[in-house]
Coordinates of C-alpha atoms in Angstrom, one line a residue:
X1 CA -25.7 23.5 12.0
X2 CA -25.9 19.6 12.0
X3 CA -22.3 18.7 12.4
X4 CA -22.5 15.3 10.9
X5 CA -19.8 13.4 8.9
X6 CA -21.7 13.5 5.2
X7 CA -20.7 14.4 1.8
X8 CA -20.6 17.9 0.3
X9 CA -22.0 18.8 -2.9
X10 CA -18.4 18.4 -4.7
X11 CA -17.9 15.1 -2.9
X12 CA -21.3 13.7 -4.1
X13 CA -20.6 14.5 -7.7
X14 CA -17.1 12.9 -7.4
X15 CA -18.7 10.0 -5.6
X16 CA -21.2 9.7 -8.6
X17 CA -18.5 9.7 -11.1
X18 CA -16.9 7.0 -8.8
X19 CA -19.7 4.6 -8.8
X20 CA -20.4 4.7 -12.9
X21 CA -16.7 3.8 -13.0
X22 CA -17.2 0.9 -10.8
X23 CA -20.0 -0.3 -12.8
X24 CA -18.5 0.0 -16.2
X25 CA -15.5 -2.1 -14.1
X26 CA -17.8 -4.9 -13.5
X27 CA -19.7 -4.8 -16.5
X28 CA -16.3 -5.6 -17.9
X29 CA -15.7 -2.6 -20.4
X30 CA -12.4 -3.4 -21.9
X31 CA -10.9 -0.1 -22.4
X32 CA -11.2 0.7 -18.6
X33 CA -9.8 -2.5 -17.5
X34 CA -6.8 -1.9 -19.8
X35 CA -6.2 0.9 -17.5
X36 CA -4.6 -0.8 -14.7
X37 CA -3.0 2.4 -13.0
X38 CA -5.7 5.6 -13.1
X39 CA -4.2 8.8 -13.5
X40 CA -3.6 11.0 -11.1
X41 CA -6.5 12.3 -9.4
X42 CA -7.1 15.6 -9.0
X43 CA -7.1 17.9 -5.7
X44 CA -8.4 21.6 -5.8
X45 CA -6.5 24.2 -3.5
X46 CA -5.0 21.8 -1.1
X47 CA -4.0 22.8 2.3
X48 CA -0.9 21.2 2.3
X49 CA 1.4 21.6 -0.1
X50 CA 3.1 17.8 0.7
X51 CA 2.2 14.4 2.0
X52 CA 5.1 15.1 4.4
X53 CA 3.2 18.2 5.9
X54 CA -0.2 16.6 5.6
X55 CA 1.0 13.8 7.7
X56 CA 3.0 15.6 10.2
X57 CA 0.0 18.1 11.1
X58 CA -2.0 14.7 12.5
X59 CA -2.6 14.9 15.7
X60 CA -0.1 12.7 18.4
X61 CA -3.7 10.9 19.3
X62 CA -5.8 9.6 16.3
X63 CA -9.6 8.0 17.4
X64 CA -10.4 5.1 15.1
X65 CA -14.1 5.0 14.4
X66 CA -15.8 2.4 12.5
X67 CA -19.6 1.5 11.4
X68 CA -21.8 2.6 14.2
X69 CA -23.4 6.0 15.1
X70 CA -20.9 8.0 17.1
X71 CA -20.7 11.4 18.5
X72 CA -16.8 12.3 19.0
X73 CA -17.5 15.6 20.4
X74 CA -16.5 15.4 24.2
X75 CA -13.4 13.8 23.1
X76 CA -12.3 15.9 20.4
X77 CA -13.8 19.3 22.3
X78 CA -11.2 18.5 25.0
X79 CA -8.4 17.6 22.7
X80 CA -7.5 21.1 21.8
X81 CA -3.7 22.5 23.2
X82 CA -4.2 24.7 26.1
X83 CA -1.7 27.4 24.9
X84 CA -3.8 29.0 22.5
X85 CA -7.7 29.6 22.9
X86 CA -9.7 28.2 19.7
X87 CA -11.3 32.1 20.0
X88 CA -8.1 33.7 20.1
X89 CA -6.6 31.9 16.9
X90 CA -6.1 33.6 13.7
X91 CA -7.4 31.5 11.3
X92 CA -9.7 28.4 11.7
X93 CA -6.6 26.1 10.2
X94 CA -4.5 27.7 13.1
X95 CA -7.2 26.3 15.7
X96 CA -7.8 23.0 14.2
X97 CA -3.9 22.9 14.2
X98 CA -4.1 23.3 18.2
X99 CA -6.0 19.8 18.1
X100 CA -4.5 16.9 20.2
X101 CA -7.1 14.2 19.0
X102 CA -8.5 13.5 16.0
X103 CA -10.1 11.0 14.2
X104 CA -9.2 8.1 11.6
X105 CA -13.1 7.3 10.3
X106 CA -14.0 4.4 8.3
X107 CA -15.2 5.9 5.0
X108 CA -15.3 3.0 2.6
X109 CA -15.9 -0.8 3.2
X110 CA -14.6 -3.2 -0.3
X111 CA -16.0 -6.9 0.5
X112 CA -14.0 -9.1 -1.8
X113 CA -15.9 -12.4 -2.5
X114 CA -15.3 -15.2 -5.2
X115 CA -14.2 -13.1 -8.5
X116 CA -16.1 -9.7 -7.5
X117 CA -16.1 -6.8 -5.1
X118 CA -18.6 -4.7 -3.4
X119 CA -17.9 -1.2 -2.6
X120 CA -20.1 0.1 0.5
X121 CA -19.9 3.7 1.9
X122 CA -20.1 4.4 5.3
X123 CA -23.6 4.2 6.6
X124 CA -23.9 5.5 10.0
X125 CA -23.6 9.1 10.7
X126 CA -20.5 10.8 13.0
X127 CA -20.9 14.0 14.9
X128 CA -17.7 16.2 15.2
X129 CA -17.4 19.4 16.9
X130 CA -19.1 22.0 15.2
X131 CA -16.0 24.5 15.0
X132 CA -14.4 21.9 12.3
X133 CA -17.1 23.2 9.9
X134 CA -17.8 25.7 7.3
X135 CA -21.0 26.2 5.2
X136 CA -19.4 23.8 2.6
X137 CA -18.6 20.9 4.8
X138 CA -15.3 20.2 6.7
X139 CA -12.8 22.9 6.8
X140 CA -9.3 22.3 5.4
X141 CA -6.8 20.6 7.7
X142 CA -9.6 19.1 10.1
X143 CA -7.8 16.2 11.6
X144 CA -10.4 13.8 9.8
X145 CA -8.5 10.9 8.0
X146 CA -10.8 8.6 5.9
X147 CA -10.3 4.9 5.7
X148 CA -10.9 2.2 3.3
X149 CA -10.9 -0.9 4.8
X150 CA -10.8 -4.4 2.7
X151 CA -12.9 -7.6 4.0
X152 CA -12.3 -11.2 2.3
X153 CA -14.7 -13.9 2.5
X154 CA -13.8 -16.8 3.3
X155 CA -14.3 -20.9 2.9
X156 CA -16.0 -21.3 -0.6
X157 CA -16.2 -17.7 -1.6
X158 CA -13.0 -16.5 -0.8
X159 CA -11.5 -14.1 -3.1
X160 CA -9.8 -14.7 -6.5
X161 CA -7.9 -11.5 -6.3
X162 CA -7.8 -10.6 -9.3
X163 CA -6.8 -7.4 -11.5
X164 CA -10.6 -6.1 -11.5
X165 CA -10.3 -6.8 -7.3
X166 CA -7.3 -5.0 -6.9
X167 CA -8.5 -2.0 -9.4
X168 CA -11.6 -1.5 -7.5
X169 CA -9.6 -1.1 -4.1
X170 CA -7.7 1.6 -5.9
X171 CA -10.4 3.5 -7.0
X172 CA -11.9 3.2 -3.6
X173 CA -8.8 4.9 -1.9
X174 CA -8.6 7.7 -4.6
X175 CA -12.4 8.8 -4.0
X176 CA -12.0 8.2 -0.3
X177 CA -8.9 10.5 -0.5
X178 CA -11.1 13.3 -1.9
X179 CA -13.1 13.4 0.9
X180 CA -10.4 13.6 3.5
X181 CA -9.8 17.3 5.0
X182 CA -6.7 16.2 6.5
X183 CA -5.0 15.0 3.1
X184 CA -4.3 11.7 4.6
X185 CA -6.0 8.1 3.5
X186 CA -5.5 5.0 5.4
X187 CA -5.7 1.5 3.9
X188 CA -7.0 -1.2 6.2
X189 CA -6.4 -4.4 4.3
X190 CA -5.2 -7.6 6.6
X191 CA -4.0 -10.5 4.5
X192 CA -2.3 -13.8 4.9
X193 CA 1.2 -14.1 4.2
X194 CA 0.6 -16.0 0.4
X195 CA -1.3 -12.6 -0.5
X196 CA 1.3 -10.1 0.4
X197 CA 2.0 -9.6 -3.3
X198 CA -1.4 -8.7 -3.8
X199 CA -1.3 -5.9 -1.0
X200 CA 2.1 -4.7 -2.1
X201 CA 0.3 -4.3 -5.9
X202 CA -2.8 -2.5 -4.5
X203 CA -0.5 0.3 -2.1
X204 CA 1.7 0.6 -5.5
X205 CA -1.1 1.8 -7.8
X206 CA -2.9 3.6 -4.8
X207 CA 0.3 5.8 -4.5
X208 CA 0.8 6.0 -8.1
X209 CA -3.1 7.2 -8.8
X210 CA -3.3 9.7 -5.3
X211 CA -2.2 12.9 -5.6
X212 CA 1.3 13.8 -4.7
X213 CA 0.2 15.8 -1.9
X214 CA -1.9 13.0 -0.4
X215 CA -0.5 11.0 2.2
X216 CA -0.8 7.2 2.4
X217 CA -1.4 5.2 5.3
X218 CA -1.8 1.4 6.2
X219 CA -2.6 -0.6 9.0
X220 CA -0.2 -3.5 9.5
X221 CA -0.4 -6.6 11.9
X222 CA 2.2 -6.0 14.7
X223 CA 3.9 -9.1 13.3
X224 CA 5.0 -7.8 10.2
X225 CA 7.0 -5.1 11.9
X226 CA 9.5 -7.8 13.2
X227 CA 12.1 -9.2 10.8
X228 CA 10.3 -9.2 7.9
X229 CA 11.6 -6.2 5.6
X230 CA 8.9 -6.6 2.8
X231 CA 6.9 -3.2 4.3
X232 CA 10.2 -1.1 4.0
X233 CA 9.8 -1.7 -0.2
X234 CA 6.4 -0.3 -0.1
X235 CA 5.6 3.5 -1.3
X236 CA 3.6 4.5 2.3
X237 CA 3.8 7.4 4.4
X238 CA 2.6 6.0 7.5
X239 CA 2.1 2.5 8.9
X240 CA 0.2 1.6 11.9
X241 CA 0.9 -1.6 13.5
X242 CA -2.0 -2.9 15.2
X243 CA -0.4 -4.2 18.7
X244 CA -4.0 -5.8 19.7
X245 CA -6.3 -8.6 19.0
X246 CA -2.7 -10.8 18.3
X247 CA -3.0 -14.4 18.1
X248 CA -0.3 -16.9 18.7
X249 CA 2.3 -14.1 18.7
X250 CA 0.9 -11.4 21.1
X251 CA 2.8 -12.6 24.1
X252 CA 6.4 -11.7 22.0
X253 CA 4.8 -8.6 20.5
X254 CA 3.9 -7.3 24.1
X255 CA 7.3 -8.5 25.5
X256 CA 9.2 -6.5 22.8
X257 CA 6.8 -3.5 23.3
X258 CA 7.5 -3.4 27.2
X259 CA 11.1 -3.8 26.3
X260 CA 11.9 -1.2 23.9
X261 CA 8.5 0.9 23.8
X262 CA 8.3 0.3 19.6
X263 CA 8.2 -2.8 17.2
X264 CA 11.9 -3.4 15.9
X265 CA 11.5 -2.4 12.0
X266 CA 12.3 1.5 11.5
X267 CA 9.6 2.1 9.2
X268 CA 7.0 0.9 11.6
X269 CA 8.4 2.8 14.7
X270 CA 6.4 6.3 14.2
X271 CA 3.2 5.4 15.0
X272 CA 1.6 2.3 16.9
X273 CA -2.2 1.5 17.3
X274 CA -3.7 0.0 20.7
X275 CA -7.1 -1.1 22.0
X276 CA -8.7 0.7 25.0
X277 CA -9.9 -2.9 26.3
X278 CA -6.4 -4.6 26.1
X279 CA -4.6 -3.4 29.4
X280 CA -2.2 -2.7 30.6
X281 CA -0.7 -0.9 27.9
X282 CA 3.0 -1.3 27.2
X283 CA 5.1 0.2 29.9
X284 CA 6.5 2.7 27.9
X285 CA 5.9 4.0 24.3
X286 CA 7.9 5.7 21.9
X287 CA 6.1 6.1 18.9
X288 CA 5.3 9.7 17.7
X289 CA 1.8 8.7 17.0
X290 CA -1.0 6.6 18.7
X291 CA -4.1 5.3 17.1
X292 CA -6.8 3.8 19.6
X293 CA -9.4 1.3 18.7
X294 CA -12.8 0.9 20.8
X295 CA -15.2 -1.7 20.9
X296 CA -17.7 0.7 22.0
X297 CA -19.1 4.2 20.8
X298 CA -16.6 6.8 21.8
X299 CA -20.0 8.8 23.1
X300 CA -20.1 5.6 25.7
X301 CA -16.8 6.0 26.8
X302 CA -16.1 9.1 29.3
X303 CA -12.9 10.8 28.4
X304 CA -12.4 11.7 32.1
X305 CA -11.4 8.0 32.8
X306 CA -8.9 7.7 30.3
X307 CA -7.1 11.3 30.6
X308 CA -4.5 10.5 33.2
X309 CA -3.6 7.4 31.2
X310 CA -3.3 8.9 27.9
X311 CA -1.6 12.2 29.2
X312 CA 1.3 9.7 30.4
X313 CA 1.9 8.1 26.7
X314 CA 1.2 11.0 24.6
X315 CA 4.3 13.0 23.4

C-alpha cells in the first residue's frame, strides 16, 4: 500500500463541493456572500466525542511538516511508547494512542492579495507509517493535524482583508477539518497589530462553523503571549506560541523561557513551538506539548541525533 498523504474518495467529494462554493464566492454570488457564518459542518462517525478529548489525545511531540516531499516514517516509527507493542494492541486506535510523536501537516495555503484570495491544496506527497492506514485512508485517531496557512501579499498588493477573504479562510478551515483524522485543525496566520481584529473574527467564524467535536488550534507569535490578553478571548482549544524566528523581541522572549520554561499568558502555556536549527533551547520546558519546526525535510534529519535532547524535554 502506498502510505502517502492523499485524499480519500469521500474527502475528494467534499473538496469538489468546497471548490464550487469558493468559485461562487469569487464570482460574487449574493446568496452565499450573505451567509457570513456557514452552517455547522457535518462529521460522520467521530472517533472522539468532544474536542477536548481529541486535543488531549495528541502526542507530546508534533512535527510541523510543510510544503515539500517528505517521509516521516523513521521519526514516527520510533515514536511508539515502549509499554505495549503495537502488534499486541487490542485495536488500531489503541496502538495509535501509543504514539509519542505525531505530525501537523500543511494541508491548505490561502494567499490574500488585493481584494481576492487564492486557495491551494498541498501539492507534495508525505509518507506516513503504513500502520496508520486502512483501506479507505488514514485511520481514525491517527495523530495527524491538518494546517491551514495564510499568506498575505506585501507592498502595493497588500490584502484588503474584506469579508470575502475572511469567508474563504473559514471555508478552508472547515474543509481541512474533514481531512483531519485527529479531529484537530490548526490555523497558521501571522498578522500585524492592526490586523488582529481580522484574525479574531476569522477565528470566531471558524469556531462557529466547525463541528463541536473538532478542536481548533492556532499558532501565535511569542510576543502575543506576554502582557497582551487578547488571545484569551478567542474561542480556540490550543494556542501554539512560535518561540523561534523572533525579531526584535527575541532576546526578551528567550530570557522569559529560560527563567520559567513557558510564556506568561496562561492560554499560551500548554503548548510551545521550537525550531531544530535554533539552539540552545530553553533550559527547562514546562509545556505539555512541543511542536517542532524543521528547515529541511524530516527524512533528511536522523532522529538518532536528536533522541537524547528530545527525551530531556518531553513530558
